[in-house]
Short mmCIF file of C-alpha atoms and ligand atoms in Angstrom, two decimals:
data_model
loop_
_atom_site.label_atom_id
_atom_site.label_comp_id
_atom_site.label_asym_id
_atom_site.label_seq_id
_atom_site.Cartn_x
_atom_site.Cartn_y
_atom_site.Cartn_z
CA MET A 1 26.45 -97.87 -17.15
CA PRO A 2 24.55 -99.66 -19.99
CA LEU A 3 26.06 -103.00 -20.64
CA ASN A 4 26.13 -102.97 -24.41
CA GLU A 5 28.32 -100.06 -24.28
CA LEU A 6 31.15 -102.17 -23.13
CA SER A 7 31.44 -104.01 -26.34
CA ARG A 8 33.76 -101.40 -27.87
CA TYR A 9 36.35 -102.34 -25.28
CA THR A 10 36.53 -106.24 -26.31
CA HIS A 11 38.68 -108.34 -27.97
CA ASP A 12 39.21 -112.07 -28.63
CA ASP A 13 40.41 -114.61 -26.04
CA VAL A 14 42.82 -116.37 -28.15
CA GLY A 15 44.06 -118.64 -25.37
CA LYS A 16 40.82 -119.89 -24.31
CA ARG A 17 39.86 -120.28 -27.99
CA ASN A 18 42.76 -122.67 -28.45
CA ALA A 19 42.39 -124.58 -25.13
CA ILE A 20 38.75 -125.42 -26.29
CA ALA A 21 40.01 -126.35 -29.76
CA ASP A 22 42.34 -128.77 -28.08
CA ILE A 23 39.33 -130.44 -26.44
CA LEU A 24 37.16 -130.40 -29.57
CA TYR A 25 39.76 -131.36 -32.02
CA PRO A 26 42.48 -133.27 -30.10
CA PRO A 27 45.89 -133.10 -31.71
CA VAL A 28 46.56 -136.65 -33.23
CA ALA A 29 50.31 -136.27 -32.13
CA PHE A 30 49.32 -136.51 -28.57
CA LYS A 31 48.76 -140.24 -28.09
CA SER A 32 51.95 -141.12 -30.29
CA MET A 33 54.05 -139.13 -28.35
CA ARG A 34 53.34 -140.44 -25.29
CA MET A 35 53.73 -144.03 -26.62
CA GLU A 36 57.13 -142.91 -27.73
CA ARG A 37 58.17 -141.76 -24.51
CA MET A 38 57.40 -144.99 -22.91
CA GLY A 39 59.25 -146.63 -25.41
CA ASP A 40 62.29 -144.60 -24.76
CA MET A 41 62.11 -145.21 -21.06
CA VAL A 42 61.98 -148.89 -21.51
CA CYS A 43 65.27 -148.92 -23.64
CA ASP A 44 66.95 -146.61 -21.17
CA ILE A 45 67.01 -148.94 -17.97
CA ASP A 46 69.52 -151.50 -18.33
CA PHE A 47 68.09 -154.06 -15.95
CA ASP A 48 71.54 -156.16 -15.73
CA SER A 49 73.24 -153.27 -13.97
CA CYS A 50 70.83 -152.35 -11.48
CA ASP A 51 72.78 -152.84 -8.33
CA PHE A 52 72.25 -149.36 -6.90
CA GLU A 53 71.76 -148.97 -2.88
CA VAL A 54 68.85 -147.30 -1.84
CA VAL A 55 70.07 -144.48 0.73
CA GLU A 56 67.01 -142.78 2.78
CA LYS A 57 67.20 -139.16 2.30
CA THR A 58 66.23 -137.17 5.37
CA LYS A 59 67.27 -133.59 4.71
CA PHE A 60 66.45 -131.29 2.09
CA CYS A 61 67.85 -127.80 0.77
CA PRO A 62 65.15 -125.16 1.57
CA LYS A 63 66.36 -123.27 -1.73
CA CYS A 64 66.38 -125.68 -4.47
CA GLY A 65 64.29 -128.62 -2.87
CA GLU A 66 67.07 -131.22 -3.53
CA GLU A 67 67.14 -134.02 -1.05
CA PHE A 68 70.10 -135.32 0.76
CA ALA A 69 70.96 -138.27 2.73
CA ASP A 70 71.41 -138.11 6.78
CA GLY A 71 74.68 -136.69 7.81
CA GLU A 72 75.05 -133.97 5.01
CA LEU A 73 74.90 -130.54 6.08
CA VAL A 74 74.88 -128.28 3.38
CA CYS A 75 73.67 -127.86 -0.21
CA PHE A 76 76.82 -126.71 -2.00
CA ASN A 77 74.80 -125.44 -5.05
CA CYS A 78 72.91 -123.06 -3.06
CA MET A 79 75.35 -122.54 -0.08
CA VAL A 80 72.47 -123.13 2.26
CA LYS A 81 72.00 -125.31 5.49
CA LEU A 82 69.97 -128.33 4.86
CA LYS A 83 66.78 -128.69 6.81
CA ASP A 84 65.11 -132.17 8.13
CA ILE A 85 62.36 -133.58 5.86
CA LYS A 86 59.35 -133.72 8.15
CA ASP A 87 55.96 -135.29 7.30
CA VAL A 88 53.86 -132.10 7.03
CA SER A 89 50.05 -132.55 6.91
CA VAL A 90 49.06 -129.86 4.50
CA ARG A 91 45.52 -130.85 5.28
CA ASP A 92 45.92 -129.90 9.04
CA LEU A 93 47.92 -126.66 8.57
CA GLU A 94 46.43 -123.52 9.88
CA ILE A 95 47.62 -120.51 7.81
CA SER A 96 44.86 -117.73 8.33
CA PRO A 97 46.09 -115.36 5.63
CA GLU A 98 44.92 -111.85 5.91
CA PHE A 99 44.65 -108.99 3.17
CA ASN A 100 45.03 -105.65 4.54
CA VAL A 101 43.86 -102.37 2.94
CA GLU A 102 44.70 -99.28 4.81
CA GLY A 103 42.63 -96.03 4.20
CA THR A 104 42.02 -92.76 5.95
CA ASN A 105 38.57 -93.71 6.86
CA ASN A 106 37.81 -96.22 9.54
CA PHE A 107 34.18 -97.33 9.60
CA ASN A 108 32.96 -99.21 12.45
CA SER A 109 29.53 -100.08 11.55
CA PHE A 110 27.44 -100.75 8.21
CA GLU A 111 25.40 -97.50 9.02
CA GLU A 112 28.79 -95.55 8.89
CA ILE A 113 29.51 -96.94 5.57
CA LEU A 114 26.08 -97.26 3.77
CA THR A 115 25.52 -93.49 3.58
CA GLU A 116 24.29 -91.11 0.73
CA GLU A 117 27.75 -89.42 0.87
CA ASN A 118 29.54 -92.84 0.28
CA LEU A 119 27.02 -93.93 -2.44
CA GLU A 120 28.00 -90.53 -4.24
CA ARG A 121 31.77 -91.26 -3.91
CA VAL A 122 31.07 -94.89 -5.18
CA ASN A 123 29.17 -93.58 -8.09
CA ARG A 124 31.78 -90.90 -9.02
CA PHE A 125 33.96 -94.15 -9.52
CA LYS A 126 37.50 -92.80 -9.23
CA LEU A 127 39.11 -96.38 -10.12
CA THR A 128 41.72 -96.08 -12.94
CA ILE A 129 43.36 -98.87 -14.58
CA THR A 130 46.46 -98.20 -12.32
CA ASP A 131 44.37 -98.70 -9.38
CA TYR A 132 43.06 -101.76 -10.61
CA ARG A 133 46.46 -103.41 -11.27
CA ARG A 134 47.80 -102.31 -8.03
CA ILE A 135 44.83 -104.26 -6.40
CA ILE A 136 45.69 -107.33 -8.28
CA ARG A 137 49.55 -106.91 -7.39
CA ASN A 138 48.57 -106.19 -3.80
CA ILE A 139 46.85 -109.60 -3.60
CA LYS A 140 49.71 -111.41 -5.27
CA GLN A 141 52.54 -109.66 -2.84
CA SER A 142 50.25 -110.44 0.18
CA VAL A 143 50.00 -114.14 -0.87
CA LEU A 144 53.58 -114.81 -1.76
CA ARG A 145 54.25 -113.39 1.78
CA THR A 146 51.91 -115.77 3.33
CA LEU A 147 52.99 -118.85 1.54
CA ASP A 148 56.96 -117.88 2.10
CA GLU A 149 56.20 -117.68 5.75
CA ALA A 150 54.15 -120.70 6.09
CA VAL A 151 56.82 -122.85 3.94
CA ARG A 152 59.48 -121.60 6.07
CA LYS A 153 57.68 -121.74 9.67
CA ASN A 154 56.83 -125.57 8.83
CA ASP A 155 59.91 -126.63 6.82
CA ILE A 156 57.89 -127.69 3.93
CA ASN A 157 59.80 -129.08 1.12
CA LEU A 158 57.57 -128.12 -2.04
CA ASN A 159 59.12 -130.53 -4.20
CA SER A 160 58.02 -133.34 -2.00
CA LEU A 161 54.46 -132.57 -1.93
CA SER A 162 51.75 -134.27 -3.95
CA ILE A 163 50.07 -132.24 -6.62
CA GLU A 164 47.04 -131.95 -4.61
CA ASP A 165 48.67 -130.97 -1.54
CA LYS A 166 50.51 -128.43 -3.40
CA VAL A 167 47.44 -126.86 -4.78
CA LEU A 168 45.81 -127.10 -1.22
CA LEU A 169 48.83 -125.29 0.41
CA PHE A 170 48.48 -122.43 -2.27
CA ALA A 171 44.96 -122.25 -1.58
CA LYS A 172 45.55 -122.01 2.15
CA SER A 173 47.92 -119.12 1.36
CA PHE A 174 44.69 -117.21 0.05
CA VAL A 175 41.77 -118.37 2.36
CA ASN A 176 41.26 -121.03 5.19
CA VAL A 177 39.98 -124.19 3.88
CA ASP A 178 37.74 -126.66 5.76
CA TYR A 179 36.41 -130.06 4.80
CA LYS A 180 32.91 -131.55 4.72
CA SER A 181 31.79 -134.97 4.07
CA TYR A 182 28.15 -134.42 3.78
CA GLY A 183 25.65 -132.61 1.19
CA GLY A 184 25.84 -132.97 -2.63
CA GLU A 185 28.06 -129.90 -3.56
CA LEU A 186 31.48 -130.39 -4.23
CA GLY A 187 32.58 -127.34 -2.16
CA TYR A 188 31.47 -123.77 -1.67
CA PHE A 189 32.82 -120.45 -0.67
CA GLU A 190 31.22 -118.81 2.58
CA PHE A 191 32.28 -115.56 4.20
CA ASN A 192 35.98 -116.28 4.81
CA LYS A 193 36.40 -119.85 4.22
CA ILE A 194 36.27 -122.39 1.66
CA TYR A 195 34.57 -125.79 2.18
CA VAL A 196 35.60 -128.87 0.06
CA ASP A 197 34.19 -132.32 0.06
CA ASP A 198 36.65 -134.70 0.84
CA ARG A 199 34.80 -137.60 -0.54
CA GLN A 200 35.91 -136.72 -4.09
CA LEU A 201 38.92 -137.89 -6.39
CA PRO A 202 42.12 -135.78 -6.12
CA ALA A 203 41.49 -134.31 -9.63
CA LEU A 204 37.99 -133.11 -8.72
CA MET A 205 39.45 -131.44 -5.18
CA ILE A 206 41.71 -129.58 -7.38
CA THR A 207 39.22 -128.15 -9.72
CA THR A 208 36.93 -127.63 -6.53
CA LEU A 209 39.80 -125.68 -4.91
CA PHE A 210 40.34 -123.63 -8.04
CA HIS A 211 36.54 -122.92 -8.36
CA GLU A 212 36.11 -121.70 -4.72
CA LEU A 213 39.20 -119.92 -4.75
CA SER A 214 37.92 -117.80 -7.66
CA HIS A 215 34.74 -116.79 -6.00
CA PHE A 216 37.03 -115.80 -2.92
CA LEU A 217 39.51 -113.80 -5.25
CA LEU A 218 36.50 -112.07 -6.94
CA LYS A 219 35.11 -111.00 -3.57
CA GLU A 220 38.64 -109.89 -2.77
CA ILE A 221 38.83 -107.64 -5.60
CA VAL A 222 35.48 -106.14 -5.19
CA ALA A 223 36.40 -105.34 -1.37
CA GLN A 224 39.48 -103.77 -2.17
CA ALA A 225 37.87 -101.66 -5.26
CA LEU A 226 35.21 -100.49 -2.59
CA CYS A 227 38.23 -99.54 0.02
CA HIS A 228 39.70 -97.60 -3.00
CA LEU A 229 36.59 -95.78 -3.58
CA LEU A 230 35.65 -95.08 -0.10
CA ASP A 231 39.35 -94.40 0.79
CA CYS A 232 38.83 -96.82 3.85
CA THR A 233 40.49 -99.52 5.84
CA LYS A 234 39.26 -102.92 5.05
CA THR A 235 37.35 -104.66 7.68
CA SER A 236 34.90 -107.67 7.80
CA LEU A 237 32.04 -105.27 7.27
CA ILE A 238 33.46 -104.37 3.74
CA ASP A 239 34.10 -107.92 3.16
CA SER A 240 30.26 -108.57 3.89
CA ILE A 241 29.35 -106.11 1.47
CA ALA A 242 31.52 -107.39 -1.24
CA VAL A 243 30.12 -110.90 -0.66
CA PHE A 244 26.34 -109.43 -0.68
CA ILE A 245 27.26 -107.38 -3.85
CA LEU A 246 28.24 -110.55 -5.85
CA SER A 247 25.60 -112.57 -4.63
CA TYR A 248 22.41 -110.57 -4.57
CA THR A 249 21.37 -109.96 -7.92
CA PRO A 250 21.30 -113.02 -10.39
CA ILE A 251 23.35 -110.57 -12.91
CA ASN A 252 26.33 -110.28 -10.40
CA GLN A 253 25.73 -114.00 -9.58
CA LEU A 254 26.13 -114.92 -13.39
CA ILE A 255 29.32 -112.93 -13.47
CA ASP A 256 30.71 -114.39 -10.48
CA GLU A 257 29.80 -118.06 -11.31
CA TYR A 258 31.06 -117.96 -14.99
CA ALA A 259 34.39 -116.50 -13.98
CA ALA A 260 34.63 -119.49 -11.39
CA HIS A 261 33.73 -121.74 -13.72
CA THR A 262 36.23 -120.54 -16.36
CA VAL A 263 39.04 -120.65 -14.23
CA GLU A 264 38.51 -124.22 -13.31
CA GLY A 265 38.58 -124.79 -17.12
CA ARG A 266 41.76 -122.79 -17.51
CA PHE A 267 43.64 -124.94 -15.15
CA THR A 268 42.06 -128.28 -15.88
CA LEU A 269 40.52 -128.67 -19.23
CA PHE A 270 37.21 -127.01 -20.39
CA GLY A 271 34.25 -129.04 -21.05
CA TYR A 272 34.40 -130.81 -17.87
CA GLN A 273 33.02 -128.34 -15.44
CA ASP A 274 29.14 -128.17 -14.18
CA TYR A 275 27.61 -126.12 -16.64
CA SER A 276 24.33 -126.33 -14.73
CA SER A 277 25.76 -123.93 -12.12
CA PHE A 278 25.82 -120.75 -14.24
CA LEU A 279 22.80 -122.00 -16.78
CA ASN A 280 20.34 -122.11 -13.88
CA ILE A 281 21.35 -118.62 -12.97
CA GLN A 282 21.02 -117.69 -16.64
CA ARG A 283 17.56 -118.91 -16.79
CA THR A 284 16.38 -116.35 -14.15
CA ILE A 285 17.52 -113.34 -16.08
CA ASP A 286 15.39 -111.32 -18.57
CA LEU A 287 18.04 -109.87 -20.86
CA PRO A 288 18.64 -109.81 -24.44
CA ASP A 289 21.18 -112.42 -25.47
CA GLU A 290 23.89 -109.93 -26.29
CA GLU A 291 23.68 -108.66 -22.94
CA ILE A 292 24.01 -112.23 -21.32
CA GLU A 293 26.91 -112.67 -23.52
CA MET A 294 28.45 -109.52 -22.11
CA LEU A 295 27.96 -110.60 -18.64
CA LYS A 296 29.92 -113.83 -19.57
CA THR A 297 32.70 -111.66 -21.32
CA ILE A 298 32.94 -109.76 -17.83
CA GLY A 299 33.34 -113.23 -16.04
CA ASN A 300 35.61 -114.37 -18.59
CA THR A 301 37.91 -111.21 -18.12
CA PHE A 302 37.59 -111.69 -14.39
CA SER A 303 38.95 -115.09 -14.93
CA ALA A 304 41.83 -114.24 -16.71
CA ASP A 305 42.71 -111.82 -13.99
CA ILE A 306 42.45 -114.58 -11.28
CA LYS A 307 44.39 -116.84 -13.42
CA ASP A 308 47.19 -114.25 -13.39
CA ILE A 309 46.99 -114.18 -9.67
CA LEU A 310 47.14 -117.96 -9.41
CA GLU A 311 50.09 -118.26 -11.91
CA SER A 312 52.30 -116.55 -9.57
CA PHE A 313 52.38 -119.83 -7.74
CA ILE A 314 51.56 -122.51 -10.30
CA ASP A 315 54.31 -122.71 -12.82
CA ASP A 316 54.18 -124.57 -16.01
CA GLU A 317 55.33 -127.86 -14.54
CA LEU A 318 52.61 -127.84 -11.86
CA LEU A 319 50.05 -126.87 -14.34
CA ALA A 320 50.99 -129.87 -16.81
CA ASP A 321 50.83 -132.11 -13.67
CA ILE A 322 47.23 -130.81 -12.88
CA LYS A 323 46.24 -131.38 -16.27
CA ASP A 324 47.64 -134.91 -16.22
CA ILE A 325 46.19 -136.16 -12.95
CA PHE A 326 42.83 -134.65 -14.45
CA ARG A 327 43.24 -136.66 -17.52
CA ARG A 328 43.90 -139.93 -15.78
CA GLN A 329 41.24 -139.75 -13.21
CA ILE A 330 38.29 -138.00 -15.21
CA LEU A 331 37.14 -140.40 -17.85
CA ASP A 332 33.86 -138.75 -18.45
CA LYS A 333 33.65 -137.26 -22.08
CA PRO A 334 33.71 -133.32 -22.18
CA ASP A 335 30.35 -131.54 -22.66
CA TYR A 336 30.70 -130.83 -26.42
CA LYS A 337 27.28 -129.06 -26.50
CA ASN A 338 28.15 -126.45 -23.99
CA LEU A 339 31.70 -126.20 -24.70
CA ALA A 340 30.83 -124.92 -28.27
CA LEU A 341 28.86 -121.96 -26.46
CA GLU A 342 31.92 -120.88 -24.34
CA ASN A 343 32.38 -117.19 -24.26
CA CYS A 344 35.71 -116.44 -25.67
CA THR A 345 35.94 -112.52 -25.48
CA LEU A 346 38.07 -110.53 -23.14
CA LEU A 347 37.51 -106.86 -22.23
CA ASN A 348 40.62 -104.75 -22.23
CA SER A 349 41.80 -102.83 -19.12
CA ARG A 350 39.35 -99.90 -19.70
CA GLY A 351 36.36 -101.93 -20.37
CA MET A 352 37.45 -104.04 -17.31
CA VAL A 353 37.28 -101.09 -14.86
CA GLN A 354 34.04 -99.94 -16.27
CA ALA A 355 32.76 -103.61 -15.66
CA ILE A 356 33.82 -103.16 -12.04
CA GLY A 357 31.85 -100.09 -11.96
CA PHE A 358 28.83 -101.94 -13.34
CA VAL A 359 29.09 -104.59 -10.49
CA VAL A 360 29.74 -102.16 -7.66
CA CYS A 361 27.60 -99.11 -8.21
CA ASP A 362 24.14 -100.73 -8.23
CA GLY A 363 25.33 -103.31 -5.55
CA PHE A 364 26.34 -100.89 -3.17
CA ALA A 365 22.72 -99.03 -3.60
CA ILE A 366 20.95 -102.35 -3.01
CA SER A 367 23.20 -102.94 0.01
CA MET A 368 21.88 -99.70 1.48
CA GLU A 369 18.36 -101.13 1.43
CA ASN A 370 19.63 -104.57 3.16
CA VAL A 371 21.47 -103.72 6.37
CA GLU A 372 19.72 -106.64 8.18
CA THR A 373 20.97 -109.42 5.70
CA LEU A 374 24.63 -107.64 5.86
CA LYS A 375 24.57 -107.93 9.54
CA GLU A 376 23.65 -111.53 9.32
CA TYR A 377 26.59 -112.10 6.98
CA ASN A 378 28.76 -110.24 9.28
CA ALA A 379 27.85 -112.25 12.34
CA HIS A 380 28.76 -115.46 10.54
CA TRP A 381 31.96 -113.99 9.23
CA GLU A 382 33.04 -113.07 13.09
CA ASP A 383 31.83 -116.41 13.85
CA ASN A 384 34.20 -118.25 11.36
CA ASN A 385 37.28 -116.08 12.84
CA GLU A 386 36.46 -117.12 16.34
CA HIS A 387 36.57 -120.86 15.62
CA GLN A 388 39.87 -120.68 14.02
CA GLY A 389 42.57 -122.47 15.94
ZN1 ZN B 401 70.24 -126.25 -3.00
ZN1 ZN B 402 30.54 -121.47 -7.93
#
């Protein structure tokens, strides 16, 4: 599928354009509004009549999250029994989420998957807009279930978690998260795990989690699209092919990296991310500028869908908190030069489905010539699964 034909399915990404304009031309009202609010707070407190007693709250309502003193039994607003507040370490929590897709075919080896017959099936590309939306919905549903279970099983009171723990808990409902304290990268996604460096500021931990989570989600979308095209059950073999497809060619790498980069910006602020990650890839691609721009448009559209998935968990309040912690901790100036070059175009659903075809069809053909590499990927994958608690 020629890349430039996708341009007739594009439209302006107004949301992203506005978010960038806010950084380039910050609204003057912002600063003074903050001062006013602080002024209000000072006036509201009447220091002379401050003689309230501090009661330790040891219970919480699992429904509304309100906290209660010891001895209380029920939240009468919600009519539910209270639970004990426990110190939950989200960092040590083992959730091990899984995304299941059932199909008629059950392939047991790469040799069974990577056949001429299956290549033909992939190339026929029977993926509709409805199918694509179903994939996005499946992912959301699966994660909501995982998160709900984790919260109930561990008696977690979401309201009492710090912002970074909330984001970490959401991330862990998608994929396993591990920590590293070595190397120069802030984080990376490898096989079925995200690694984040724990020597960074909470604000950067949050952006790193969003970035790596995006890589994971794009892999998941591609894997589920493959399952649909091949009518097969999802296994680590399919996941390995999806990882391979997104990383093997610089073209797919650029789409993947631009999507992750943009998701970061959509949840924190544009202009603060590491532009070098995709600029380095861009330099290795020998394509006309319009086509490079179209690859970014594909990445940008994926990022909008990934944001849509993540927003099932991240409400406006948490989003505002994340941006706030980011503004307070990250004092560098945004990268104005690259900010002005951000891609602000989206594909419509029809274009998006074709773009997935663009990513998957070539990738599947190349996978057929790289079975040994795929076997290595899969061995790592199985390894990671075994080492889980
Ligand atoms: Zn309640
Ligand atoms: Zn990345």
